[in-house]
Amino acid sequence: MPARVTRIPWKALVVAAVVALLSALIGPAAAQAAPTESRPVYSYDHAIRESVWVDTRLDGDADGKTDRVAVDIVRPREPAQQGRRVPVIMDASPYYSCCGRGNDSQRKTYDAQGRPVQFPLYYDNYFVPRGYATVLVDLAGTNRSDGCVDVGGRSDIQSAKAVVDWLGGRGRAYRTRTGGEPVTADWSNGRTGMIGKSWDGTIANGVAATGVRGLETIVPIAGISSWYDYYFAKGAPLYDSGPDGLADVVESPAAHQHCAAVQQRLVDGAPRSGDWTDLWTERDYVRNAGRVHASVFLVHGMQDLNVRTRNAGRWWDALARHGVERKIWLSQTGHVDPFDYRRPEWVDTLHQWFDHYLMGYDNGIERAPMADIERAPGTWSTDPQWPAAGSTATTLRPRNGATPGVGTLGTTPAPRGATATFTDDPRLGESDWAARIDEPTPAKAGFSTGPLTAPLRLSGSGTVTVTATPSTSTAHLSAVLADLGPDTIRNYTGAGEGITTLAGSTCWGAGNRGDTGCFRETAADTRQVGYTVFSRGWADLGNYADDHKGRPLTPGRPYTITLDLAASDHIVPAGHRLALIVAGTDAGLIDPPDSKPQLTLDLARTTARLPLTGGAPALARATAGTAPRTAGTGGPLAGLT
């Protein structure tokens, strides 16, 4: 009978090794308790800085050779000298040469010999002295990498996955872009965490969805989970161009010369009709959430109108269904990194997160509240789970009010035959509609509760189902939720999307002349408002029968479609009103259809299913004894959306 082998958890091994090291260095008295965090004990100035080129095993530019992606590395010298391996914090990005990273728009810089000098952002400055390596990857077709940009497709994801494999001893890398001298990552312990904002965070999502070994955690900040959801909402175009436009921005000069075929495939695979194609299937990471083994720390601005929060909501819900260990921060900003709106708390939390999942410290971060939510500029609350416990899809129904064009919102169904009519005006959007919710304007159908007698919290993702009869063969629909009442919010439509950049700087970690580790300070950019739009959804009515394929409409015929509202977490205070607005083109947020239809809503067949904390009883308490405002009781609401 073979001898029994006792397997010791890796976390216990790591902590034991650290304790043993401390005992040897500083004596038994100081090593009584296990450490709970990594400390800045290594020299940043003497860290090893190097570049390697990892073989992706793809030939995206069709030159007959597999593509190599450039990988810039900074790692502490002392562990390498002692034969100890370190974990990796990795940011794979297309932006290192074209556009820069962070609020300071930092780019990679190199010395005269091509060796890396500046590593954008603070990850190297803060974490290298604490025993981590920082690895920055140029996606295929960008900066110093071979290949072509395919905007979230196989090449993008493989650019980063190949590096994770190499760090785990399963891939090939070379000392130069074209040479044959191999390089091994014998300094890496094979444990990698990926982080990044926007496209970078998107790549983290995509790599995690491959289930690659060695990727222990990801921190996607304002990341995309499905590229279709970035460009379309049930057929309604969110932008006037497709992924080829993004590729054109970030491609290197060499890629511009050699990647015309890839660019054309991006054009052909993303028709402006909004129909689903194989291109979108390849770039839908949500469908592969079951492969994710890494923990996920998801960060998103609830007013992000670039990578809209449907991407966060669908990804989060899919991860939850598969039991992925996860944490979430939701801010009131737009497309902003938490380093620029909650800097000290963010760096501390991220430090704990990486220490736990990459170094094995038992610091309790996985037992901390799951969700941090910004309630007012700089004011945060926490929840043990998200969406909030007790949040239930609750049905609200629109009805006509006493004044034509000014409707009510409650639980009582509209009588059969009740209708509301509006005409698409592509010049107007949600701010125009919400500001005139109490006026009978022709471009929207608006419905609101009376002033609430108790706060009402909406936590999660909702839907609005409408039955609409168009006057033309094409029509777009928008549905928005608004909090009607005065407030101070982040100015998320401003230049900083909720922050303003100050003159002074603060330093985070160590630095040197080439990479100081210092970054411009920021402050909240706020605005007084009379209403706040906090969730939105859009659709092409032609997608009534199939989310993935549009059809021409028959004028005069009714169609039923469900619009998916973006994930949010918002409290409508007592005294404020909750409003639902249904309209056509949301100016600046979706593109208009070919025509300007009039649409007639069948109110008896129009409902909103909203994630109310406390469900129907909470709604009943909040609306008990309220009466809707009628037209003529005040002028337009001044506000910001």
C-alpha atoms as one frame of an Amber mdcrd trajectory, in Angstrom:
protein
   0.000   0.000   0.000   1.516   3.349  -1.007   2.324   5.844   1.707  -0.347
   8.461   2.312   0.545  11.957   1.080  -0.807  14.899   3.037  -1.484  17.878
   0.768  -0.950  21.251   2.410  -2.962  24.189   0.964  -0.807  26.548  -1.091
  -1.801  29.516   1.086  -0.480  27.767   4.167   2.781  26.983   2.356   3.258
  30.589   1.275   2.520  32.008   4.716   4.769  29.418   6.359   7.598  30.323
   3.990   7.213  34.019   4.751   7.149  33.368   8.490  10.299  31.234   8.209
  12.062  33.945   6.256  11.136  36.606   8.786  12.300  34.360  11.621  15.674
  34.015   9.985  16.000  37.722   9.280  14.636  39.379  12.388  14.567  36.745
  15.084  11.891  34.612  16.742  10.264  37.349  18.811   9.068  39.270  15.770
   7.867  36.160  13.957   5.282  34.946  16.426   2.295  36.008  14.299   1.855
  35.265  10.612   2.089  38.401   8.435  -1.135  39.744   6.990   0.227  41.927
   4.201   3.165  42.313   1.872   5.549  45.107   2.821   7.781  47.360   0.673
  11.079  45.664   1.524  12.611  45.467  -1.969  14.425  48.122  -3.959  12.473
  49.646  -6.816  15.499  51.499  -8.150  17.478  48.257  -8.488  14.583  46.208
  -9.852  15.162  44.124 -12.971  13.666  45.754 -16.080  13.507  43.698 -19.235
  11.541  43.013 -22.394  10.700  39.678 -23.975   8.590  38.689 -26.969   6.082
  35.896 -26.347   4.997  33.627 -29.192   1.200  33.728 -29.531   1.155  30.678
 -31.864  -1.044  32.716 -34.257  -0.177  34.367 -37.567  -2.629  37.257 -37.647
  -0.711  39.318 -40.184  -0.319  36.298 -42.508   3.435  36.752 -42.986   4.168
  33.051 -42.579   5.560  33.445 -39.056   3.774  33.228 -35.723   3.217  36.584
 -34.063   5.237  37.684 -31.064   3.871  40.168 -28.556   6.084  42.536 -26.598
   6.109  42.041 -22.843   7.768  44.628 -20.605   8.647  43.414 -17.120   9.811
  45.028 -13.899  10.474  42.690 -10.979  12.329  42.838  -7.680  15.968  41.806
  -7.922  16.391  40.389  -4.418  14.014  37.403  -4.708  15.661  36.455  -8.005
  19.093  36.545  -6.378  17.791  34.300  -3.604  16.183  31.843  -6.006  12.638
  32.729  -4.953   9.785  33.175  -7.383   7.208  35.948  -7.343   3.592  36.428
  -8.503   2.644  38.715 -11.376   0.301  41.682 -11.806  -0.376  42.025 -15.525
  -2.041  44.692 -17.672  -2.489  43.812 -21.351  -3.388  46.879 -23.408  -3.517
  48.318 -26.939  -2.928  51.835 -25.615   0.690  51.922 -24.459   1.983  53.930
 -27.422  -1.028  55.530 -29.098  -3.128  56.971 -26.310  -1.607  56.443 -22.885
  -3.012  55.017 -19.657  -4.584  56.658 -16.659  -5.659  60.199 -15.994  -2.087
  61.336 -16.697  -2.126  59.589 -20.128   1.180  57.851 -19.486   2.887  55.895
 -22.250   5.651  53.335 -22.099   9.099  54.842 -22.535  12.426  53.190 -23.347
  16.095  54.108 -23.136  18.467  54.310 -26.095  18.976  50.534 -26.019  15.231
  49.865 -26.095  15.012  48.861 -22.429  11.801  49.867 -20.622  11.986  52.934
 -18.409   8.481  54.193 -17.599   5.738  51.715 -16.816   2.390  53.552 -16.991
   0.224  53.677 -13.857   1.282  52.883 -10.307   1.213  49.088 -10.249   4.992
  48.776 -10.576   5.786  51.602  -8.153   3.541  50.238  -5.437   3.708  46.469
  -5.864   7.266  45.698  -7.028   8.757  46.767  -3.669   6.192  44.442  -2.076
   7.430  41.390  -3.929   5.358  41.378  -7.107   6.415  41.523 -10.742   4.530
  43.934 -12.994   4.059  42.803 -16.588   2.697  45.121 -19.295   1.710  43.467
 -22.579   1.309  45.195 -25.952  -1.647  43.501 -27.628  -1.011  42.057 -31.077
  -0.737  44.756 -33.729   0.099  47.539 -31.266   3.291  49.276 -30.164   6.193
  46.765 -30.402   4.112  43.623 -31.083   3.586  41.652 -34.278   0.183  40.730
 -35.663  -3.081  42.558 -36.136  -5.671  44.137 -33.869  -8.926  42.185 -33.973
 -10.782  44.112 -31.242 -11.624  41.548 -28.602 -11.326  38.533 -30.872  -9.056
  35.521 -30.860  -5.849  37.485 -31.482  -6.534  40.046 -28.755  -7.269  37.378
 -26.169  -4.465  35.047 -27.233  -2.019  37.989 -26.999  -2.543  37.986 -23.247
  -3.342  34.305 -22.666  -0.036  33.298 -24.273   1.779  35.468 -21.730  -0.096
  33.846 -18.825   0.923  30.470 -20.241   4.548  31.588 -20.544   4.565  32.854
 -16.982   3.331  29.404 -15.932   6.054  27.573 -17.873   3.811  26.521 -20.756
   4.768  28.980 -23.502   7.689  30.271 -25.547   9.356  33.672 -25.441  12.444
  35.213 -26.994  14.909  37.914 -26.050  14.176  39.928 -29.210  11.312  40.385
 -31.635  12.953  38.375 -34.426  15.794  36.481 -32.752  16.012  32.871 -31.652
  17.335  33.163 -28.095  14.650  31.644 -25.823  13.727  33.135 -22.470  12.015
  31.345 -19.599  10.048  32.957 -16.775  11.992  31.066 -14.128  11.399  33.967
 -11.737   7.583  33.612 -11.857   5.675  31.349  -9.476   2.964  30.949 -12.138
   0.313  32.909 -10.240  -0.987  35.872 -12.270  -3.560  38.582 -11.645  -4.815
  40.700 -14.546  -6.024  44.269 -14.148  -6.937  47.152 -16.412  -9.477  49.755
 -17.379 -11.671  49.765 -20.493 -10.102  47.694 -23.305  -7.498  46.403 -20.816
 -10.219  45.233 -18.421 -12.040  43.699 -21.369  -8.994  41.563 -22.155  -8.904
  40.422 -18.528 -12.530  39.284 -18.869 -11.799  37.495 -22.137  -8.704  35.694
 -20.863 -10.517  34.596 -17.696 -13.289  33.177 -19.899 -10.748  30.821 -21.502
 -10.182  29.138 -18.138  -6.402  29.440 -18.544  -4.376  27.903 -15.720  -2.442
  30.265 -13.506  -4.800  33.229 -13.823  -5.850  33.501 -10.192  -7.768  36.780
 -10.231  -8.857  39.604 -12.513  -9.755  43.222 -11.763 -11.730  44.535 -14.768
 -12.387  48.277 -14.470 -15.110  49.525 -16.848 -14.548  46.429 -18.971 -16.602
  44.989 -21.817 -18.095  41.516 -21.363 -19.734  41.289 -24.806 -18.587  43.435
 -27.705 -22.060  43.327 -29.211 -23.321  45.057 -26.062 -20.675  47.711 -26.587
 -21.905  48.514 -30.098 -25.607  47.581 -30.093 -28.648  47.088 -27.888 -31.056
  44.636 -29.519 -30.257  46.013 -32.941 -30.145  49.693 -31.972 -26.699  51.106
 -32.837 -24.947  52.773 -29.903 -22.193  54.230 -32.083 -21.924  55.357 -35.708
 -18.980  53.054 -36.454 -17.842  49.519 -35.722 -14.760  47.742 -34.353 -12.706
  48.621 -37.434 -12.684  52.215 -36.205 -11.145  51.193 -32.888  -8.546  49.027
 -34.597  -7.522  51.956 -36.763  -6.827  54.092 -33.680  -4.499  51.669 -31.889
  -2.703  49.817 -34.696   1.041  50.214 -35.066   2.420  51.539 -38.377   3.404
  47.987 -39.357  -0.096  46.719 -38.640  -1.582  49.508 -40.748   0.446  48.199
 -43.671  -0.238  44.490 -43.257  -3.661  44.101 -41.650  -6.109  45.254 -44.319
  -7.666  41.786 -44.508  -8.308  41.736 -40.762  -9.800  45.225 -40.934 -12.138
  44.104 -43.703 -13.269  41.108 -41.670 -14.147  43.497 -38.847 -16.244  45.556
 -41.267 -17.967  42.552 -42.812 -18.616  40.854 -39.484 -20.212  43.865 -37.793
 -23.035  45.032 -40.095 -24.660  48.312 -39.128 -28.021  46.502 -39.185 -27.213
  45.296 -35.678 -27.744  41.663 -36.612 -25.776  39.106 -34.610 -22.923  37.412
 -36.491 -20.150  34.936 -35.734 -17.899  37.921 -35.005 -20.055  38.799 -31.993
 -20.210  35.189 -30.801 -16.408  35.063 -30.706 -16.367  38.273 -28.663 -19.094
  37.307 -26.176 -17.269  36.339 -22.990 -20.492  36.022 -20.998 -21.341  32.730
 -22.718 -18.092  31.270 -21.327 -18.475  32.512 -17.751 -18.628  28.879 -16.645
 -14.953  28.512 -17.567 -13.845  31.295 -15.215 -11.737  29.963 -12.344 -10.221
  33.294 -11.331 -11.781  35.478  -8.670 -13.218  38.724 -10.048 -13.084  42.225
  -8.558 -15.395  44.157 -10.885 -15.398  47.976 -10.937 -17.760  50.128 -12.994
 -19.193  53.627 -13.106 -22.978  53.528 -12.998 -23.014  56.550 -15.313 -20.490
  55.122 -17.767 -21.878  56.017 -21.187 -18.846  54.610 -22.992 -18.738  51.015
 -21.742 -22.325  51.009 -20.558 -23.262  49.136 -17.429 -25.154  46.395 -19.225
 -21.673  44.947 -19.740 -21.074  44.901 -15.987 -24.534  43.598 -15.127 -24.599
  40.659 -17.540 -21.052  39.613 -16.623 -21.758  39.850 -12.907 -24.968  37.841
 -13.162 -23.266  35.126 -15.221 -20.383  34.872 -12.755 -22.880  34.594  -9.910
 -24.711  31.754 -11.637 -21.442  29.832 -11.835 -20.391  30.521  -8.247 -17.326
  32.625  -9.086 -15.785  34.354  -6.065 -16.293  38.056  -6.670 -16.434  41.619
  -5.383 -17.833  44.829  -6.899 -17.426  48.603  -6.672 -20.059  50.814  -8.310
 -19.365  54.539  -8.485 -21.454  57.500  -9.640 -18.800  58.408 -12.206 -18.635
  57.804 -15.899 -15.668  55.997 -17.494 -13.213  56.630 -14.637 -10.611  54.543
 -12.778 -11.156  54.271  -8.987  -7.584  55.502  -8.522  -8.989  58.865  -9.621
 -12.078  59.040  -7.417 -11.266  57.040  -4.251  -7.502  56.752  -4.331  -6.353
  55.774  -0.812  -9.202  53.317  -0.257  -8.735  51.822  -3.699  -5.005  51.204
  -3.388  -5.477  49.695   0.075  -8.293  47.400  -1.094  -6.418  46.355  -4.222
  -3.357  45.632  -2.103  -5.403  43.339   0.131  -7.021  41.682  -2.894  -3.735
  40.832  -4.601  -2.087  39.829  -1.327  -4.868  37.321  -0.703  -5.286  35.847
  -4.173  -1.684  35.993  -5.386   0.379  35.679  -2.191  -2.029  33.716  -0.057
  -2.329  36.084   2.902  -5.299  35.436   5.174  -6.334  39.092   5.441 -10.113
  38.611   5.327 -10.726  40.460   2.064 -12.806  37.572   0.742 -15.061  37.855
   3.817 -15.467  41.632   3.614 -18.722  43.123   2.245 -19.128  42.151  -1.396
 -20.263  45.531  -2.700 -19.154  49.139  -2.242 -21.629  51.611  -3.768 -21.259
  55.375  -4.072 -24.438  57.044  -2.790 -23.339  60.673  -3.162 -20.049  62.147
  -4.373 -17.453  60.656  -2.028 -20.019  58.920   0.195 -20.086  55.128   0.050
 -22.144  52.297   1.496 -21.426  48.567   1.666 -23.548  45.470   1.173 -22.789
  41.865   2.049 -24.074  40.841  -1.372 -25.070  42.425  -4.667 -27.693  42.940
  -5.921 -28.882  43.826  -2.444 -30.576  41.100  -0.421 -34.317  41.096  -0.936
 -34.187  42.771  -4.350 -37.030  41.341  -6.399 -38.279  42.011  -9.902 -41.443
  44.021  -9.256 -43.944  45.059 -11.897 -44.870  48.715 -12.336 -47.431  49.859
 -14.882 -47.877  53.148 -16.729 -51.261  54.831 -17.027 -52.587  58.030 -18.518
 -53.026  60.831 -16.031 -55.553  63.605 -15.638 -53.634  65.719 -18.159 -53.038
  64.272 -21.648 -49.372  63.387 -22.101 -48.579  63.372 -18.386 -48.911  59.817
 -17.112 -48.717  58.016 -13.790 -46.683  55.016 -12.658 -47.937  52.453 -10.179
 -49.249  48.923  -9.832 -52.715  49.344 -11.337 -52.943  48.229 -14.981 -54.096
  50.713 -17.581 -57.593  50.072 -18.938 -57.818  48.139 -22.165 -57.467  50.455
 -25.147 -55.481  53.126 -23.291 -52.653  54.524 -25.403 -49.856  57.085 -25.378
 -48.304  58.475 -28.543 -44.966  60.136 -29.316 -42.953  61.006 -32.417 -39.245
  60.241 -32.674 -37.192  63.439 -32.612 -33.483  62.541 -32.963 -32.495  66.014
 -31.762 -33.759  65.253 -28.252 -32.606  62.849 -25.590 -33.145  61.747 -22.030
 -32.233  65.109 -20.507 -34.915  66.840 -22.596 -37.497  64.184 -21.720 -36.774
  64.130 -17.989 -36.684  67.911 -17.688 -40.215  68.085 -19.094 -41.706  65.018
 -17.491 -44.661  67.087 -16.260 -45.374  68.630 -19.639 -47.221  67.033 -22.584
 -44.331  67.160 -25.078 -44.603  65.300 -28.424 -41.284  63.384 -28.340 -41.842
  61.183 -25.272 -44.305  59.313 -23.115 -43.589  59.998 -19.462 -45.000  58.386
 -16.322 -44.169  59.052 -12.684 -45.205  58.139  -9.179 -46.251  60.749  -6.700
 -43.698  61.943  -4.131 -42.509  58.868  -2.252 -43.323  58.562   1.446 -40.307
  56.286   2.031 -37.035  55.699   0.158 -37.152  53.178  -2.660 -34.003  51.285
  -3.647 -33.450  49.725  -7.057 -30.551  47.247  -7.065 -29.638  45.233 -10.157
 -30.964  45.066 -13.712 -34.531  45.632 -14.859 -36.566  45.426 -18.052 -39.291
  47.408 -19.783 -41.716  45.578 -22.080 -43.685  47.689 -24.526 -46.268  47.036
 -27.193 -45.857  49.740 -29.807 -47.439  50.450 -33.173 -45.110  52.323 -35.567
 -46.085  54.547 -38.466 -43.018  53.565 -40.514 -41.032  50.417 -41.339 -38.157
  51.247 -38.939 -38.227  52.494 -35.357 -35.910  52.782 -32.384 -37.025  52.785
 -28.763 -35.485  54.102 -25.548 -36.589  53.498 -21.973 -35.072  55.409 -19.060
 -35.598  55.536 -15.315 -35.302  58.899 -13.608 -35.221  60.103 -10.025 -37.225
  63.355 -10.001 -35.992  65.612  -7.256 -33.095  67.882  -6.274 -29.703  66.333
  -5.613 -25.947  66.846  -5.827 -24.352  64.318  -8.152 -21.088  63.808  -9.975
 -21.015  65.728 -13.231 -20.606  62.581 -15.297 -21.243  64.325 -18.622 -18.439
  66.796 -17.932 -14.958  66.529 -19.389 -13.718  64.419 -16.472 -16.897  62.316
 -16.252 -17.299  63.117 -12.569 -13.789  64.161 -11.564 -11.657  67.232 -11.996
  -7.860  67.081 -12.180  -5.908  69.270  -9.750  -2.472  70.856 -10.031  -0.809
  68.897  -7.225   0.449  65.335  -7.264   0.720  62.454  -4.833   3.167  59.555
  -5.012   2.166  55.924  -4.646   5.080  53.645  -3.999   8.691  54.060  -4.927
  10.032  55.898  -7.943  13.043  57.174  -9.810  13.818  59.797 -12.403  12.343
  57.775 -15.271   9.219  56.649 -13.411   8.370  58.794 -10.421   5.236  56.995
  -9.232   3.578  60.391  -8.759   0.193  61.251 -10.237  -2.030  64.301 -10.468
  -4.549  64.603  -7.671  -8.257  64.729  -8.412 -11.457  65.924  -6.770 -15.130
  65.278  -7.372 -16.717  67.410 -10.080 -20.288  67.894  -8.856 -23.460  69.560
 -10.028 -26.798  70.487  -8.515 -29.646  68.828 -10.401 -33.400  68.605 -10.394
 -33.502  65.032 -11.694 -31.128  62.135 -12.316 -31.440  59.532 -15.041 -29.974
  56.383 -13.479 -30.794  53.488 -15.815 -31.346  53.157 -19.537 -32.185  50.641
 -22.231 -32.557  50.740 -26.006 -33.784  48.531 -28.844 -34.647  48.481 -32.520
 -38.327  47.584 -32.678 -37.471  45.428 -35.697 -35.855  42.972 -33.259 -39.259
  42.207 -31.726 -39.110  38.490 -32.681 -35.379  37.875 -32.263 -32.826  39.704
 -30.131 -30.202  38.885 -32.762 -31.914  39.707 -36.055 -34.014  42.633 -37.193
 -37.021  42.594 -39.504 -38.837  45.329 -41.418 -41.912  46.635 -39.611 -45.394
  46.885 -41.064 -46.762  50.373 -40.381 -49.938  50.244 -38.316 -49.190  46.820
 -36.825 -48.435  46.451 -33.071 -45.189  44.810 -31.943 -44.060  43.733 -28.472
 -40.426  43.967 -27.398 -38.519  43.968 -24.107 -35.796  46.548 -23.495 -33.029
  45.541 -21.081 -32.216  48.265 -18.564 -28.596  48.713 -17.514 -27.513  47.487
 -14.089 -27.609  50.127 -11.387 -28.020  50.681  -7.670 -29.963  53.812  -6.836
 -32.055  55.024  -3.927 -34.947  57.335  -4.770 -35.333  59.350  -1.559 -38.611
  60.070   0.194 -40.161  63.169  -1.363 -38.727  62.390  -4.790 -40.605  60.653
  -7.587 -39.687  57.646  -9.684 -40.276  58.114 -13.419 -40.346  55.875 -16.463
 -39.910  57.494 -19.866 -40.430  55.734 -23.191 -39.319  57.534 -26.354 -37.515
  57.083 -29.666 -33.916  58.030 -30.414 -31.916  58.985 -27.315 -29.781  61.774
 -28.799 -26.065  61.167 -28.329 -26.569  57.645 -26.999 -28.077  55.758 -29.947
 -28.178  56.493 -33.647 -31.552  57.352 -35.240 -33.405  55.044 -37.648 -33.920
  55.810 -41.309 -37.296  57.384 -40.581 -38.909  59.500 -37.875 -41.835  57.331
 -36.851 -44.783  58.079 -34.665 -45.242  55.312 -32.121 -48.387  54.470 -30.198
 -47.953  52.553 -26.949 -50.595  50.104 -25.798 -50.434  50.973 -22.104 -52.336
  47.878 -21.002 -49.517  45.813 -22.524 -46.605  47.959 -21.320 -44.821  47.133
 -18.038 -41.594  47.777 -16.188 -40.008  44.962 -14.165 -37.688  46.728 -11.738
 -35.287  45.248  -9.132 -36.822  46.792  -6.004 -35.234  45.995  -2.666 -38.107
  44.698  -0.599 -40.186  44.033  -3.696 -43.872  44.861  -3.950 -44.319  45.551
  -0.199 -41.554  48.179  -0.311 -43.191  49.772  -3.332 -46.559  49.823  -1.576
 -45.049  51.505   1.492 -43.180  54.086  -0.564 -46.226  55.024  -2.651 -48.919
  54.801   0.022 -51.042  57.941  -0.004 -49.094  59.614  -2.811 -50.618  61.450
  -5.703 -48.878  62.142  -9.014 -47.935  65.679  -9.920 -50.077  67.142 -12.676
 -49.020  69.456 -15.455 -48.952  73.111 -14.609 -47.652  72.731 -11.042 -44.168
  73.867 -11.921 -41.796  74.637 -14.761 -39.317  72.285 -16.394 -36.949  70.491
 -14.030 -33.387  71.703 -14.255 -31.063  68.741 -14.330 -28.211  66.747 -15.752
 -28.151  63.331 -17.359
